[in-house]
mmCIF file of C-alpha atoms in Angstrom:
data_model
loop_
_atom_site.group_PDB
_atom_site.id
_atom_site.type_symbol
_atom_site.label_atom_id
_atom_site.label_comp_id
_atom_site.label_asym_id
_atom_site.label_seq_id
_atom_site.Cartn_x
_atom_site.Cartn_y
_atom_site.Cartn_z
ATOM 1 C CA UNK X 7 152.843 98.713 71.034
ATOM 2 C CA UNK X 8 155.081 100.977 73.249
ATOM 3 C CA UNK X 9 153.675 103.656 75.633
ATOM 4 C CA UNK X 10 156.685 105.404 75.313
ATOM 5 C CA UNK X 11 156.023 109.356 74.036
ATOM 6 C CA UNK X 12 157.095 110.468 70.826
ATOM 7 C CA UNK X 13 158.937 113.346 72.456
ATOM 8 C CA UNK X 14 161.093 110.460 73.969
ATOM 9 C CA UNK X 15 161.221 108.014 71.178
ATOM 10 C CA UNK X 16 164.428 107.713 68.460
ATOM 11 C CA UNK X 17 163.202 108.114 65.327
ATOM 12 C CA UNK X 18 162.164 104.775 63.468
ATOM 13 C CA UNK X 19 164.576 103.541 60.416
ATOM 14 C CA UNK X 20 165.205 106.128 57.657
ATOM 15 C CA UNK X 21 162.417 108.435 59.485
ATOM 16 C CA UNK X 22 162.421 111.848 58.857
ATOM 17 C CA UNK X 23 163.956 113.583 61.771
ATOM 18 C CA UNK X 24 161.648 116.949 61.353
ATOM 19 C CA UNK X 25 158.921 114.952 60.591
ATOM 20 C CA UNK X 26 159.019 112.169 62.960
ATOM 21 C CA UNK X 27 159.203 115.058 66.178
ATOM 22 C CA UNK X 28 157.064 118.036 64.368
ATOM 23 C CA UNK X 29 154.778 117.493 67.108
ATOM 24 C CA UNK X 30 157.006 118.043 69.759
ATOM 25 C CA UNK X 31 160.175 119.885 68.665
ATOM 26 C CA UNK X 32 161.263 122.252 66.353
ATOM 27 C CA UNK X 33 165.106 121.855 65.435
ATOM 28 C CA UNK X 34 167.157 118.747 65.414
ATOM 29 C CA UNK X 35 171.023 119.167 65.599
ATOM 30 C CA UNK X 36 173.072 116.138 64.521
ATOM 31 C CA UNK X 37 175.533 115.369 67.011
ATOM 32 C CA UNK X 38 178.927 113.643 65.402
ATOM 33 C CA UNK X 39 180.579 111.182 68.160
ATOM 34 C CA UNK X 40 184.609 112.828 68.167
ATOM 35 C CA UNK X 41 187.050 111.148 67.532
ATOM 36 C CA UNK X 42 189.341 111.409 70.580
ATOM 37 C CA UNK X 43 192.878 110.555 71.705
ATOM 38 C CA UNK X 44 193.606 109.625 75.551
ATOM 39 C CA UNK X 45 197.326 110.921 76.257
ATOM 40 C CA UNK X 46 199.812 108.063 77.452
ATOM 41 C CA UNK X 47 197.234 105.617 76.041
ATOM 42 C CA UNK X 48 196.593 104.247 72.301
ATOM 43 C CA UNK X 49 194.700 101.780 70.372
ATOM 44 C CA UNK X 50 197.613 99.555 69.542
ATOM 45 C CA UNK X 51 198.424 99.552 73.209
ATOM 46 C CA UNK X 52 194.955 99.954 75.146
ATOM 47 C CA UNK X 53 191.940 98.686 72.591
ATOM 48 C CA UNK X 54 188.641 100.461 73.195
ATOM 49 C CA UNK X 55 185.261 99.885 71.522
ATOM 50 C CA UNK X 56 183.840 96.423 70.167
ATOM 51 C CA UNK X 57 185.861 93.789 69.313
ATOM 52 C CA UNK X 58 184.925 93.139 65.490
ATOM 53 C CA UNK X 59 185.934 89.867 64.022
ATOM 54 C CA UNK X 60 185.774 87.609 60.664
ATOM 55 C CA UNK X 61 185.369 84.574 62.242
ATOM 56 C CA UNK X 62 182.168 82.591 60.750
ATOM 57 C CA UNK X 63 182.350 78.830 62.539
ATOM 58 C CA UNK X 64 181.436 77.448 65.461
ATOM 59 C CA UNK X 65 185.178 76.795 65.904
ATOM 60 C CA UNK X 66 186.190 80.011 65.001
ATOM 61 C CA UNK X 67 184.366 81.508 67.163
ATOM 62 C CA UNK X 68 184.966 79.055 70.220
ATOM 63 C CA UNK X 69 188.847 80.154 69.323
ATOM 64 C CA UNK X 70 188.160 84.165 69.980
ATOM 65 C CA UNK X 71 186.817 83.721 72.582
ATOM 66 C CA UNK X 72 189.583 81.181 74.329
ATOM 67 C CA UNK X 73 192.018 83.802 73.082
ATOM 68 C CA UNK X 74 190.349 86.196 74.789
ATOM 69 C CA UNK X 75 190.358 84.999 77.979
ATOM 70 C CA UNK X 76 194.368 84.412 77.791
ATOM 71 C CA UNK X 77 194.435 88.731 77.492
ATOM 72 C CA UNK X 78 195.505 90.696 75.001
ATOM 73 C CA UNK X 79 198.385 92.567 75.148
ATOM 74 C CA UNK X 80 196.513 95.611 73.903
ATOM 75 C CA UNK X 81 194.082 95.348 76.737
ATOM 76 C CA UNK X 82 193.263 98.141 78.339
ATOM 77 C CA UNK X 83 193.847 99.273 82.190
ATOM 78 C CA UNK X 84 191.639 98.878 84.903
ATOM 79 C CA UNK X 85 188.845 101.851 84.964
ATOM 80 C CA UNK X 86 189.565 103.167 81.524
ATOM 81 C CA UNK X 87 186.372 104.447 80.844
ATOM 82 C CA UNK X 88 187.184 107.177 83.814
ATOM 83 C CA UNK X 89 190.228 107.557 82.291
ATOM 84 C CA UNK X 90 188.602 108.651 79.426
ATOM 85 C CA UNK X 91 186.246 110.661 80.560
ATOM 86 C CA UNK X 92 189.096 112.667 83.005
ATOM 87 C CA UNK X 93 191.803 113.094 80.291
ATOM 88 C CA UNK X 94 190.218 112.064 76.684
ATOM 89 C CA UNK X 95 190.396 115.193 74.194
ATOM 90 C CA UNK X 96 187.910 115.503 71.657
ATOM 91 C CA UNK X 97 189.291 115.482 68.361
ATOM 92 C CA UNK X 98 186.764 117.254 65.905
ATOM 93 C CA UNK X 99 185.898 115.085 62.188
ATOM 94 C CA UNK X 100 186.590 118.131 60.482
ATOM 95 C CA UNK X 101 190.144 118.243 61.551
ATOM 96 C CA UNK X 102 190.895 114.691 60.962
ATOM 97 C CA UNK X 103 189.145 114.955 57.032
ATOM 98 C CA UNK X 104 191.220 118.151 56.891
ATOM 99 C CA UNK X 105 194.317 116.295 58.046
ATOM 100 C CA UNK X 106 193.970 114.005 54.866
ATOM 101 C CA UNK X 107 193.050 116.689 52.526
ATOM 102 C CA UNK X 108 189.583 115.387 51.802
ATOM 103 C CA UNK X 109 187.154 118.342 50.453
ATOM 104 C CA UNK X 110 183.994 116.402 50.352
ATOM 105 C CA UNK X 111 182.988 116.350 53.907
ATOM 106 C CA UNK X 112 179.913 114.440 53.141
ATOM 107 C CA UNK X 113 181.527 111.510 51.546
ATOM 108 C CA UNK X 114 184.032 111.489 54.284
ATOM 109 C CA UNK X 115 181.885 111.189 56.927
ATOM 110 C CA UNK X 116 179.883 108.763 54.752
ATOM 111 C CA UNK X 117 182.737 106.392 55.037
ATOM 112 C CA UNK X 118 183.858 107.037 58.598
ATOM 113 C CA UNK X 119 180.406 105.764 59.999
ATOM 114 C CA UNK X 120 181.163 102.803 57.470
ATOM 115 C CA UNK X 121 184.441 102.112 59.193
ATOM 116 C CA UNK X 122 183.270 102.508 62.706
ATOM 117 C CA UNK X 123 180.461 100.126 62.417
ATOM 118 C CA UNK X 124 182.513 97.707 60.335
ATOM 119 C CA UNK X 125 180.408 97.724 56.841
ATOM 120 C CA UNK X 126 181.311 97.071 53.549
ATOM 121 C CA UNK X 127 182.538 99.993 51.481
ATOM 122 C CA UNK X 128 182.315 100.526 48.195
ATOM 123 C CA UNK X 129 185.152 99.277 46.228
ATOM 124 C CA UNK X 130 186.080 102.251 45.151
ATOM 125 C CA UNK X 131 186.293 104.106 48.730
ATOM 126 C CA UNK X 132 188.478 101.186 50.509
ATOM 127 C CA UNK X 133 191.327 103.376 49.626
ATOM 128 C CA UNK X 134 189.935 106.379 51.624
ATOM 129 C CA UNK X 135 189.276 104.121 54.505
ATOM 130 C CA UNK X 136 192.435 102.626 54.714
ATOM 131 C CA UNK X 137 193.819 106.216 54.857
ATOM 132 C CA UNK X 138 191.439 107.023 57.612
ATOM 133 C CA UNK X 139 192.631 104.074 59.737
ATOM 134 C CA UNK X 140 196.221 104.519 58.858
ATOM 135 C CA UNK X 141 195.881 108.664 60.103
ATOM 136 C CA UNK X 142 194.613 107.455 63.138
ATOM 137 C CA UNK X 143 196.513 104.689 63.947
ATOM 138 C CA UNK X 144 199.846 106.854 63.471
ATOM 139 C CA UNK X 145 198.438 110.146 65.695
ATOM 140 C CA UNK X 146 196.838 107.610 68.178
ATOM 141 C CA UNK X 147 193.380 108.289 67.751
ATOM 142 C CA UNK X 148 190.368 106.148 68.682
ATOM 143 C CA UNK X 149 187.548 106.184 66.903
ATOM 144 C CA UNK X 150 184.161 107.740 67.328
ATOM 145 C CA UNK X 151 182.255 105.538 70.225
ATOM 146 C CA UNK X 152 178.754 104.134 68.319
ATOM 147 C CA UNK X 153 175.742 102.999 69.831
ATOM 148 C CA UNK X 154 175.319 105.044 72.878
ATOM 149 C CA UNK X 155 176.426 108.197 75.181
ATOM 150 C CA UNK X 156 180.119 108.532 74.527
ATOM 151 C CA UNK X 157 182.827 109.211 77.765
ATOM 152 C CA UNK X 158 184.418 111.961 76.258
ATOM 153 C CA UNK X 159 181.343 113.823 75.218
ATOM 154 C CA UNK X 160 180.024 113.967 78.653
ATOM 155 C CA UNK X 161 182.575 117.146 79.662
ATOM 156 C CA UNK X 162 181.227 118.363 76.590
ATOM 157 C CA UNK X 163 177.741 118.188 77.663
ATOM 158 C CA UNK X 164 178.240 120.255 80.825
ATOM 159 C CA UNK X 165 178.697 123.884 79.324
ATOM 160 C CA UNK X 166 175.786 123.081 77.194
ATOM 161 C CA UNK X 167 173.358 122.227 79.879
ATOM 162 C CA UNK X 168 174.434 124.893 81.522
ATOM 163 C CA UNK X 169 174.011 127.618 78.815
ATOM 164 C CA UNK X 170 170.183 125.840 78.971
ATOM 165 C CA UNK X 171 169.669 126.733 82.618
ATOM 166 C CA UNK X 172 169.260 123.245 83.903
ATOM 167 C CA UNK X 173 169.754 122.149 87.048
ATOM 168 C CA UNK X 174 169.092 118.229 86.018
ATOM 169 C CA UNK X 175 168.716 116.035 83.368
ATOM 170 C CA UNK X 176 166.997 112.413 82.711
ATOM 171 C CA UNK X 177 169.320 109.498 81.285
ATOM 172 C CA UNK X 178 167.636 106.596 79.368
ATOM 173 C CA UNK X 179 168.276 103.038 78.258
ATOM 174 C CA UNK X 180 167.341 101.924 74.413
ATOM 175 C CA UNK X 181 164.182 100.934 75.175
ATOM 176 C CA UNK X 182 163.065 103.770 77.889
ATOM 177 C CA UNK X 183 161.789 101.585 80.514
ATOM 178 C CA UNK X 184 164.741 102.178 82.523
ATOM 179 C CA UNK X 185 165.494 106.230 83.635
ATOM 180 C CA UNK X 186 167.901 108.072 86.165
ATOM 181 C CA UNK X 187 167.700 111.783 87.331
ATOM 182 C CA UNK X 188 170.812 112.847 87.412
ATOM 183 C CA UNK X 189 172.321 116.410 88.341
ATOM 184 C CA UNK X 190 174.196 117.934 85.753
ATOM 185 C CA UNK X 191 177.713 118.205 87.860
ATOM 186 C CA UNK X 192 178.074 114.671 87.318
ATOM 187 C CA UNK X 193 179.037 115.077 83.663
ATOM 188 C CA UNK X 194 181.819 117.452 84.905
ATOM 189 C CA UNK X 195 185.265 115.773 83.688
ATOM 190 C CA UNK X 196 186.278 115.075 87.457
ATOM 191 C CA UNK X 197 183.358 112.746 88.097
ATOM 192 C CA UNK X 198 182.972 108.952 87.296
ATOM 193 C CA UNK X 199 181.187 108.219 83.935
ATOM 194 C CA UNK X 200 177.464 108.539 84.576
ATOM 195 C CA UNK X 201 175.766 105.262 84.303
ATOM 196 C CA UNK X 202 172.001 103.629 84.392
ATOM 197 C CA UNK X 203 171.792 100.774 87.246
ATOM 198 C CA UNK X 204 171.731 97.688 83.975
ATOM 199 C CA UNK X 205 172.068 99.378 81.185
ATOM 200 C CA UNK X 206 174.090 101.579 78.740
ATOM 201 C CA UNK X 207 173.005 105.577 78.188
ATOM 202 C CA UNK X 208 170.934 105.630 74.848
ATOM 203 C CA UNK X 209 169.500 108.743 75.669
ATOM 204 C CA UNK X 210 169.164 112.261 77.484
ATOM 205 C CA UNK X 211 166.196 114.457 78.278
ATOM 206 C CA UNK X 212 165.039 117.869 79.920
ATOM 207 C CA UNK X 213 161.774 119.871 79.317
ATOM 208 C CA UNK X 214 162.032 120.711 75.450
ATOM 209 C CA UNK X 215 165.322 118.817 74.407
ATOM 210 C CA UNK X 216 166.251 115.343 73.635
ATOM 211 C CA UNK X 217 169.562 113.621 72.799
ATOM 212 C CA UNK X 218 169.183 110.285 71.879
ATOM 213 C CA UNK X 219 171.705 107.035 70.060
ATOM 214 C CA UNK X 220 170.876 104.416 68.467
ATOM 215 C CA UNK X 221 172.619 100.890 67.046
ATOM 216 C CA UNK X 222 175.127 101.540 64.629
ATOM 217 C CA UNK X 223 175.072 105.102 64.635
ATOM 218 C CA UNK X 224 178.171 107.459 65.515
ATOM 219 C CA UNK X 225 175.671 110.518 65.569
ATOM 220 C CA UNK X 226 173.336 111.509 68.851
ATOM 221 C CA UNK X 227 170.213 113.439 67.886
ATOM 222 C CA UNK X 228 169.940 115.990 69.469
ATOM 223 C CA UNK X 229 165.995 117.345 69.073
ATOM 224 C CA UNK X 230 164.869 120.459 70.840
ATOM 225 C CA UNK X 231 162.193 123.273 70.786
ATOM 226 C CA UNK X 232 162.895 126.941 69.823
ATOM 227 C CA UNK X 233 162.781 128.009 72.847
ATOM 228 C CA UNK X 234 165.525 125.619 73.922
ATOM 229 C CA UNK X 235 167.882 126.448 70.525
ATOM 230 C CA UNK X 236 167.269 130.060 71.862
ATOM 231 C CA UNK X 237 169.133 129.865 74.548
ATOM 232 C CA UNK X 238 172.459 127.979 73.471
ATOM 233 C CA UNK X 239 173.299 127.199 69.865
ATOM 234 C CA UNK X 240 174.271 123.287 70.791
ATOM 235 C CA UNK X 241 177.257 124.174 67.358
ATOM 236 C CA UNK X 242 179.065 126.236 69.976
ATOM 237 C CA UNK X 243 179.704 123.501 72.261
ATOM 238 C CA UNK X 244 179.322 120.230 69.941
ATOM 239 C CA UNK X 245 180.409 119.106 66.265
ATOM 240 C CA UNK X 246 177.860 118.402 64.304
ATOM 241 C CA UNK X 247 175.154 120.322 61.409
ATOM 242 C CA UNK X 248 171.314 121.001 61.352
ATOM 243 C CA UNK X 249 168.827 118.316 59.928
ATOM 244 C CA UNK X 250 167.197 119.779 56.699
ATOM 245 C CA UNK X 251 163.700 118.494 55.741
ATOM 246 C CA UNK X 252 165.346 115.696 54.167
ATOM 247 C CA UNK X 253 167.689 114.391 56.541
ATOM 248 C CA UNK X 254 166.798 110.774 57.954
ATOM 249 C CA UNK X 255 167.370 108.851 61.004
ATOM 250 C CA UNK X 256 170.136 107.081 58.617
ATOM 251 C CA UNK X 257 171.989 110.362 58.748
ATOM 252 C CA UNK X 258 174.983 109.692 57.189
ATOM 253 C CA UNK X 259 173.874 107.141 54.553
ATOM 254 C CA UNK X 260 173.029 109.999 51.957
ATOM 255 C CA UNK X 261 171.245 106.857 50.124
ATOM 256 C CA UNK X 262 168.437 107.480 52.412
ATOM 257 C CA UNK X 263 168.109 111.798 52.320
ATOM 258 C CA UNK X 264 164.733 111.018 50.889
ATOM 259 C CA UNK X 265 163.071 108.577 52.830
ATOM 260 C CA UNK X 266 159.537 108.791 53.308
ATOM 261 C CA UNK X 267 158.123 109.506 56.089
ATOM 262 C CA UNK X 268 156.879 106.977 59.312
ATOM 263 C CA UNK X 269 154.506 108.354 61.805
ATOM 264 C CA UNK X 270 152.012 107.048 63.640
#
């Protein structure tokens, strides 16, 4: 059992997101991880993100990583992640799905969380992902970060918390048993990347709001109260749409809009 508060928690697999946080917020806004592009840099000639491979043997394996530590010559530069964060433009998913003349938004961003995360697709949507990969591979674009608080959404963040009023906010690791306060200014894009002592940024809190990540997940919920969603519309300052009754923790696996629900 955890003593962490629900107000605090990420919602449990194919949870609810209403449901699972009816107790302690009213609104949750799904937050889509940008694409972005980092001028002077590219993924064919500075890799960012994790290193996904087919190998399946011991030996294959053993052979990565020995590779690895010859370099690559798409390594990145020394202190990239503040490069990011200074000069990284967000690149909105509605642009990019626009860009390849794809109407179904849904399905799009169905298979660019598939991509990301390295899944299977369908058979019958490999063609859509190749074009995906090929679009950003030709306008140099990385993909959406996964997993946890992404460098070029932190400038992002800062007009945000600052339509809320706040002076502070608290960051989190996965498991909340590790915390920081941490003054908003530090998410301005001249700063270094904010950062827990041992562990990566899963999550953000002030009184009334929550933005949280999770494994696998290109999307950061963002749960708050009425009062909070009263005083900034988080769509002004972040890509993303509002979580209907049915929406899940899985958000954009629409094979789960109807989970049931998991409390406690």
């Amino acid at each position: 059992m955890t003593d962490t508060p629900r107000r605090l928690e990420h919602p449990s697999m194919n949870a609810p997101l209403l449901d699972w946080w009816m107790r302690d917020y009213d609104h949750v806004f799904v937050v889509l991880n940008p694409f972005f592009s980092v001028p002077g840099f590219a993924p064919d000639t500075a890799a960012w993100g994790p290193l996904r491979s087919e190998a399946t043997t011991q030996q294959e394996l053993e052979a990565l990583i020995e590779s690895l530590g010859d370099g690559q010559p798409n390594q990145p530069p020394d202190a990239f992640d503040e490069i990011i964060k200074t000069t990284g433009q967000p690149i909105r998913w509605d642009m990019v799905a626009q860009a390849l003349g794809v109407a179904d938004f849904e399905h799009f961003a169905h298979m660019v969380w598939l991509w990301v995360i390295g899944a299977e697709p369908p058979e019958a949507d490999v063609t859509l992902i190749s074009r995906i990969a090929r679009h950003c591979r030709n306008e140099g674009l990385y993909k959406p970060e996964e997993d946890w608080l992404p460098l070029v959404v932190e400038p992002m963040l800062l007009p945000y918390f600052e339509a809320l009023r706040l002076d502070e906010v608290t960051l989190w690791d996965e498991t909340r048993t590790s915390s920081l306060e941490c003054p908003i200014d530090a998410f301005h894009r001249d700063e270094p990347p904010v950062a827990l002592m041992d562990a990566p940024i899963s999550a953000i809190s002030a009184p009334g709001m929550l933005l949280s990540w999770s494994q696998d997940q290109v999307t950061g919920l963002l749960a708050m109260t009425e009062e909070m969603r009263q005083k900034a519309d988080p769509a002004r300052f972040l890509e993303g749409f509002w979580a209907g009754t049915r929406t899940s923790s899985l958000v954009l696996d629409p094979t789960h809009a109807r989970a049931p629900a998991l409390l406690h």
